[in-house]
Tab-separated table of C-alpha atoms in Angstrom:
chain	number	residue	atom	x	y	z
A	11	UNK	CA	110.330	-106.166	-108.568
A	12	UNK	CA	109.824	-109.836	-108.282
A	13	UNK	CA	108.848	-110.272	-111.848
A	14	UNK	CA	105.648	-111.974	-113.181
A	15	UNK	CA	104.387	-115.252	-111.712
A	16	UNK	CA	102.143	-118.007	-113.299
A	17	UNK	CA	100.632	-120.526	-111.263
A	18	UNK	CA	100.783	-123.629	-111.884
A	19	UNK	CA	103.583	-123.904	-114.231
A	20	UNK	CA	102.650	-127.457	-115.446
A	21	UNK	CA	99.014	-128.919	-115.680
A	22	UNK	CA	97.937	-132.208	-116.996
A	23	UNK	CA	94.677	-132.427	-117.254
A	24	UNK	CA	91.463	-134.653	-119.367
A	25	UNK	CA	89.748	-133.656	-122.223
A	26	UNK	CA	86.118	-132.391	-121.566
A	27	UNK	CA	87.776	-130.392	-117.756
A	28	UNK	CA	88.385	-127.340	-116.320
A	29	UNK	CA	91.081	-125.761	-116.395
A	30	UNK	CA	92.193	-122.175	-115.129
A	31	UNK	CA	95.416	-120.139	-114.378
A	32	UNK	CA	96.465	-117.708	-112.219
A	33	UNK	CA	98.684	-114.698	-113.240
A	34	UNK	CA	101.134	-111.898	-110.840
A	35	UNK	CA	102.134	-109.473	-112.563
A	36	UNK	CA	104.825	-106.702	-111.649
A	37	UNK	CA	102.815	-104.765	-108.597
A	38	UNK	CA	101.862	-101.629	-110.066
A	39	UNK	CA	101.898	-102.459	-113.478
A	40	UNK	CA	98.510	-101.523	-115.263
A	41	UNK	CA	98.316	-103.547	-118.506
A	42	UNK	CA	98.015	-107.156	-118.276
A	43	UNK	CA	98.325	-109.669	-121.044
A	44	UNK	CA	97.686	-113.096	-122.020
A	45	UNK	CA	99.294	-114.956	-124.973
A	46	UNK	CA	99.251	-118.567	-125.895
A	47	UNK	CA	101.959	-120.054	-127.716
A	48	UNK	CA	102.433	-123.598	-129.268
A	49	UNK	CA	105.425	-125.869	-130.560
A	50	UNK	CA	107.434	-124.018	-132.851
A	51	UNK	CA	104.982	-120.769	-132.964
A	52	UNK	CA	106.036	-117.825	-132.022
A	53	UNK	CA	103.201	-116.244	-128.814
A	54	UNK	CA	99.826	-115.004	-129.860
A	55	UNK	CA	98.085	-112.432	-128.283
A	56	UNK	CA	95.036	-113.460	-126.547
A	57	UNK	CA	93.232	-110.688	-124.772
A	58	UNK	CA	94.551	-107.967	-122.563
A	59	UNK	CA	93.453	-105.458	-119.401
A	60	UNK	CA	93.914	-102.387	-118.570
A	61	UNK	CA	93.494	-102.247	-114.729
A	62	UNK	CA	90.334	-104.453	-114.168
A	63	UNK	CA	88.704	-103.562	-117.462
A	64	UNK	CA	89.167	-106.086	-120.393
A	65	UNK	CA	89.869	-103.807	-123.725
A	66	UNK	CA	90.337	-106.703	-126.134
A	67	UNK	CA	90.576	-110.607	-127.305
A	68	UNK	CA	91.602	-111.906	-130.016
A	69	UNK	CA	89.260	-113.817	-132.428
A	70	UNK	CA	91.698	-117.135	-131.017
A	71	UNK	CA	89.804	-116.652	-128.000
A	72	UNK	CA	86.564	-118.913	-127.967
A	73	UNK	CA	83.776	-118.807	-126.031
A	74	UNK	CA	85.157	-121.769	-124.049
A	75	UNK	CA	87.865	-119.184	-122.085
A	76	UNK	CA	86.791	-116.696	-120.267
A	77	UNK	CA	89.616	-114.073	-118.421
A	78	UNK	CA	89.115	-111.796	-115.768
A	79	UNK	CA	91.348	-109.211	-113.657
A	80	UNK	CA	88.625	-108.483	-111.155
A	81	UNK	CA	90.923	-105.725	-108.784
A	82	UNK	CA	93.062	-104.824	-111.317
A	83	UNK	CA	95.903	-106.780	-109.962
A	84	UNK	CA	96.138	-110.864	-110.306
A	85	UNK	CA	94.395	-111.818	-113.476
A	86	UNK	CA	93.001	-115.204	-113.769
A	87	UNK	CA	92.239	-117.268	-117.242
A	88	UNK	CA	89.748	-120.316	-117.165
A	89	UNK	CA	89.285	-122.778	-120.549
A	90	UNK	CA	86.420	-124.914	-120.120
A	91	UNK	CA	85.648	-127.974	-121.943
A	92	UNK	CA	89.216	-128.679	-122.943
A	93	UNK	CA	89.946	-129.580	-125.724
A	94	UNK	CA	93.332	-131.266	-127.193
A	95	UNK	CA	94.010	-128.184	-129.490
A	96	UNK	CA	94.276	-126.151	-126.386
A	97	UNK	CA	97.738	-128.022	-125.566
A	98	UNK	CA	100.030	-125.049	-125.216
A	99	UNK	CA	102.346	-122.641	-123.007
A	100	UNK	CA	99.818	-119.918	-121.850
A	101	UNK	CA	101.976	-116.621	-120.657
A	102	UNK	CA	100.947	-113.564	-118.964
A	103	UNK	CA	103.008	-110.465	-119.411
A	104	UNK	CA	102.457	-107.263	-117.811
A	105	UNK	CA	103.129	-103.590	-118.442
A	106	UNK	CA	103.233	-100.108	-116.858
A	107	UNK	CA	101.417	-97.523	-118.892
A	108	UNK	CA	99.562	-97.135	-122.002
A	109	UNK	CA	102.330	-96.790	-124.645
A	110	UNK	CA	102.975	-98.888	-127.615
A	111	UNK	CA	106.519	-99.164	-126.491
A	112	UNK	CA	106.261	-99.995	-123.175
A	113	UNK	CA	108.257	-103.264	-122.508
A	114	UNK	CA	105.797	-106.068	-121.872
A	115	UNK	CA	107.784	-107.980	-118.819
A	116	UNK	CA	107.063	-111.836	-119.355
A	117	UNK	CA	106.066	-114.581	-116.686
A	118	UNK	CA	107.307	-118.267	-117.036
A	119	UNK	CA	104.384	-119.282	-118.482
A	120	UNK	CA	102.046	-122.001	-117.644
A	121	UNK	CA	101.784	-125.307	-119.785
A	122	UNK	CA	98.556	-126.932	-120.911
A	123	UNK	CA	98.521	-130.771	-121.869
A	124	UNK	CA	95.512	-132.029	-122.365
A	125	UNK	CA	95.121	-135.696	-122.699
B	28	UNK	CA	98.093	-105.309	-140.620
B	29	UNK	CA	101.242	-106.147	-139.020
B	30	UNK	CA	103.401	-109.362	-139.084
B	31	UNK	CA	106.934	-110.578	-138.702
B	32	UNK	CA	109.111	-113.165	-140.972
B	33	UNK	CA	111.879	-114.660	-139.123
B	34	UNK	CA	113.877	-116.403	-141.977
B	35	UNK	CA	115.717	-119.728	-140.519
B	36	UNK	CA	114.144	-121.260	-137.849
B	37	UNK	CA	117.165	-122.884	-136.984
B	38	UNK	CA	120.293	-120.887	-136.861
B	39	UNK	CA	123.927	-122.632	-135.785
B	40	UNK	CA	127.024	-121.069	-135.174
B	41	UNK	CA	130.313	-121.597	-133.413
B	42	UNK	CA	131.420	-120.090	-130.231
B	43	UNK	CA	133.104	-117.009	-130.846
B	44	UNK	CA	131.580	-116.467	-134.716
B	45	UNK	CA	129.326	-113.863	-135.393
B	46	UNK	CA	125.637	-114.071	-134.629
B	47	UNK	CA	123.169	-112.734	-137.392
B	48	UNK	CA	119.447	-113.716	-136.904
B	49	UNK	CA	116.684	-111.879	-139.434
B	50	UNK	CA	113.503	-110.337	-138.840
B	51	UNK	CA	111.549	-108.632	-141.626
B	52	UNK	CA	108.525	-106.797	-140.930
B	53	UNK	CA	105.660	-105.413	-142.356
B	54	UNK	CA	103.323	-102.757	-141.340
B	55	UNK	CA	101.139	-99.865	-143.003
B	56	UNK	CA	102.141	-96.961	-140.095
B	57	UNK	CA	105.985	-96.665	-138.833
B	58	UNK	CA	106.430	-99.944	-136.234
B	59	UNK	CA	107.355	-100.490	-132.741
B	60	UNK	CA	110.165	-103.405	-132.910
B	61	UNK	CA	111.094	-105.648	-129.996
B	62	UNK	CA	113.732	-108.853	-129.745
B	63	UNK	CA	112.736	-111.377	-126.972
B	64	UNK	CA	114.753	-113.845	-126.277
B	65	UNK	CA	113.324	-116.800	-124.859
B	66	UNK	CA	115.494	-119.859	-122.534
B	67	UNK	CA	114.126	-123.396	-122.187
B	68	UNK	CA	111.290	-123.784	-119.639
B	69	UNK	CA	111.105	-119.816	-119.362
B	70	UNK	CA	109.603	-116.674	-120.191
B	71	UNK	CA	110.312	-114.251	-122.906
B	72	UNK	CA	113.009	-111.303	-121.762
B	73	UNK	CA	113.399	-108.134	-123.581
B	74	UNK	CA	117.132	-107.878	-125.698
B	75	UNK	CA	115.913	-104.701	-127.220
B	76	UNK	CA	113.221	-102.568	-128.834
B	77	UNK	CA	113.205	-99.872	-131.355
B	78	UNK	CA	110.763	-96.875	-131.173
B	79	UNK	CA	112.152	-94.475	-133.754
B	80	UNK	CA	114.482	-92.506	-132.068
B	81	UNK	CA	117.945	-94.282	-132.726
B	82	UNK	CA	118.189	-96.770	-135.540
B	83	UNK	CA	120.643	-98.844	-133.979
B	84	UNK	CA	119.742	-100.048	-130.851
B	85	UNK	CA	121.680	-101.271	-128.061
B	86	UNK	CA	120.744	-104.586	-126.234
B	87	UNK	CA	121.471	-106.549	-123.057
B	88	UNK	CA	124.135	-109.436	-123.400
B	89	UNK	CA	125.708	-107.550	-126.431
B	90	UNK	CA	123.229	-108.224	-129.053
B	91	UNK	CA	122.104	-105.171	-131.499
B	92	UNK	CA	119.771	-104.263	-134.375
B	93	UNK	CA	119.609	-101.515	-136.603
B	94	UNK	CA	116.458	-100.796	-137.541
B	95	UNK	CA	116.323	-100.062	-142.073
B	96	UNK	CA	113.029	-98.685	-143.003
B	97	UNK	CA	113.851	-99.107	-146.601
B	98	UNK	CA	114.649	-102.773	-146.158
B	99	UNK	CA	111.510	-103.515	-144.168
B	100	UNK	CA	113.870	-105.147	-141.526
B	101	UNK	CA	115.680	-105.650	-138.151
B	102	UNK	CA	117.806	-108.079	-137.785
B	103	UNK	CA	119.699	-108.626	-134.369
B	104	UNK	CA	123.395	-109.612	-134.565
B	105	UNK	CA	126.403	-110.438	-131.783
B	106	UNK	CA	129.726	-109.669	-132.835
B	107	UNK	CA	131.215	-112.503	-131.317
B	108	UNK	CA	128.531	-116.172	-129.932
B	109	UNK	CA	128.583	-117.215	-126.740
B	110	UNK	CA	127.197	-120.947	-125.232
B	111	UNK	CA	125.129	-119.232	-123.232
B	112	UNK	CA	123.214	-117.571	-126.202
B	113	UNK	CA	121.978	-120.368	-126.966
B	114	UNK	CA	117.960	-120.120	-126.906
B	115	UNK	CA	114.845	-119.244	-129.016
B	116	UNK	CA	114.830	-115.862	-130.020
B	117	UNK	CA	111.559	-114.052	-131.482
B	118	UNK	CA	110.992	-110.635	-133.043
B	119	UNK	CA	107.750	-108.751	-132.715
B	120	UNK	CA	105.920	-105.647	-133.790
B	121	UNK	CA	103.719	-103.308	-132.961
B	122	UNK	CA	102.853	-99.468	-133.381
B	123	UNK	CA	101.823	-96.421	-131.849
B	124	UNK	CA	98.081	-96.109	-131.214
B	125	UNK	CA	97.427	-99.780	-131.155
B	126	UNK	CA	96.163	-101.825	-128.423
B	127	UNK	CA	99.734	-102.607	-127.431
B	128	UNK	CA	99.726	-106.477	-128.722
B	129	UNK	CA	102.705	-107.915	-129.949
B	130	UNK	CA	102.756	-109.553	-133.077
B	131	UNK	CA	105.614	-112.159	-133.008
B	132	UNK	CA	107.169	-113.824	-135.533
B	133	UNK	CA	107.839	-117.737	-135.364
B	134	UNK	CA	111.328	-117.846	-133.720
B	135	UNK	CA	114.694	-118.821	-134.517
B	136	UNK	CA	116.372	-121.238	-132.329
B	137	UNK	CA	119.709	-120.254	-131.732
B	138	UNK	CA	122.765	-123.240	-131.168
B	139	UNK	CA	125.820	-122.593	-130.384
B	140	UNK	CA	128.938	-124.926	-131.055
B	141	UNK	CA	131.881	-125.603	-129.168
């Protein structure tokens, strides 16, 4: 396993732009995450895929981001319209199965500054 | 619903002391608990989980919790601190049938003195 990757780690970016992420997970790994977390908070769940079909978001997730996982594999996570409030590591984490207790296996994460 | 209280956000110890970092949780339908710990300018890696078999559970890097249902809690502990323990370190639940989301708590950030 090479673990999960999130591209690009760092992005600096305007307010008012587009922004989106790319996330790797684990190959073979069928649940796919995403989380945001800010200073001093611990992550909060964002939405979530099983294969290529998105089974929930979170209420935190506005109609400004949109996230997709269109072959079941990479997953990708767009904001649009930044705005400052959306300043925050964004992580993907992936899983194999459907379980509750399946260990969620964490990327670096990607950080968001917008300016 | 489920949450997590992580009391002490900060947490220092010497090397060599004892390590003893609280998590409380609440939930309506027996939990799914998980330690993460988390290094500067990195991900979140799994210390341990509980999922009702054994209520003390094992970790990587010598860390353990026991899991007490009638204290609502699971707090992780090392018997002995080492530098390299020092990080953020988060506790999280969730339970069987849900969507698999994990609720975190806040963190405690973890230093460890010469």
């Amino acid at each position: 396993d090479t673990g999960v990757s999130q591209n690009p780690r760092h992005k600096i970016t305007k307010r008012g732009q587009n922004v989106t992420f790319r996330c790797d997970p684990i190959s073979e790994h069928n649940r796919l995450y995403w989380y945001r977390q800010t200073l001093g908070q611990g992550p909060e769940f964002l939405t979530y895929f099983q294969n290529e079909a998105q089974l929930e978001k979170s209420r935190l997730l506005s109609d400004r981001f949109s996230a997709e996982r269109p072959k079941g594999s990479f997953s990708t996570l767009e904001i649009q319209r930044t705005e400052q409030g959306d300043s925050a590591m964004y992580l993907c984490a992936s899983s194999l199965g459907g379980q509750a207790q399946e260990t969620q296996y964490f990327g670096p994460g990607t950080r968001l500054l917008v300016l | 619903a489920q949450s997590v209280t992580q009391l002490g956000s900060h947490v220092s110890v010497s090397e060599g002391a004892l390590v003893l970092l609280r998590c409380n949780y609440s939930s309506s339908v027996p939990p799914y608990l998980f330690w993460y710990v988390q290094y500067p300018n990195q991900g979140l890696q799994l210390l341990l989980k509980y999922t009702s078999a054994a209520t003390l559970v094992k970790g990587i890097n010598g860390f353990e919790a026991e899991f007490k249902k009638s204290e609502t809690s699971f707090h992780l502990t090392k018997p002995s601190a080492h530098m390299s323990d020092a990080a953020e370190y988060f506790c999280a639940v969730t339970h069987p049938g849900a969507t698999n989301k994990l609720i975190f708590g806040t963190g405690t950030l973890l230093a460890v003195q010469p």
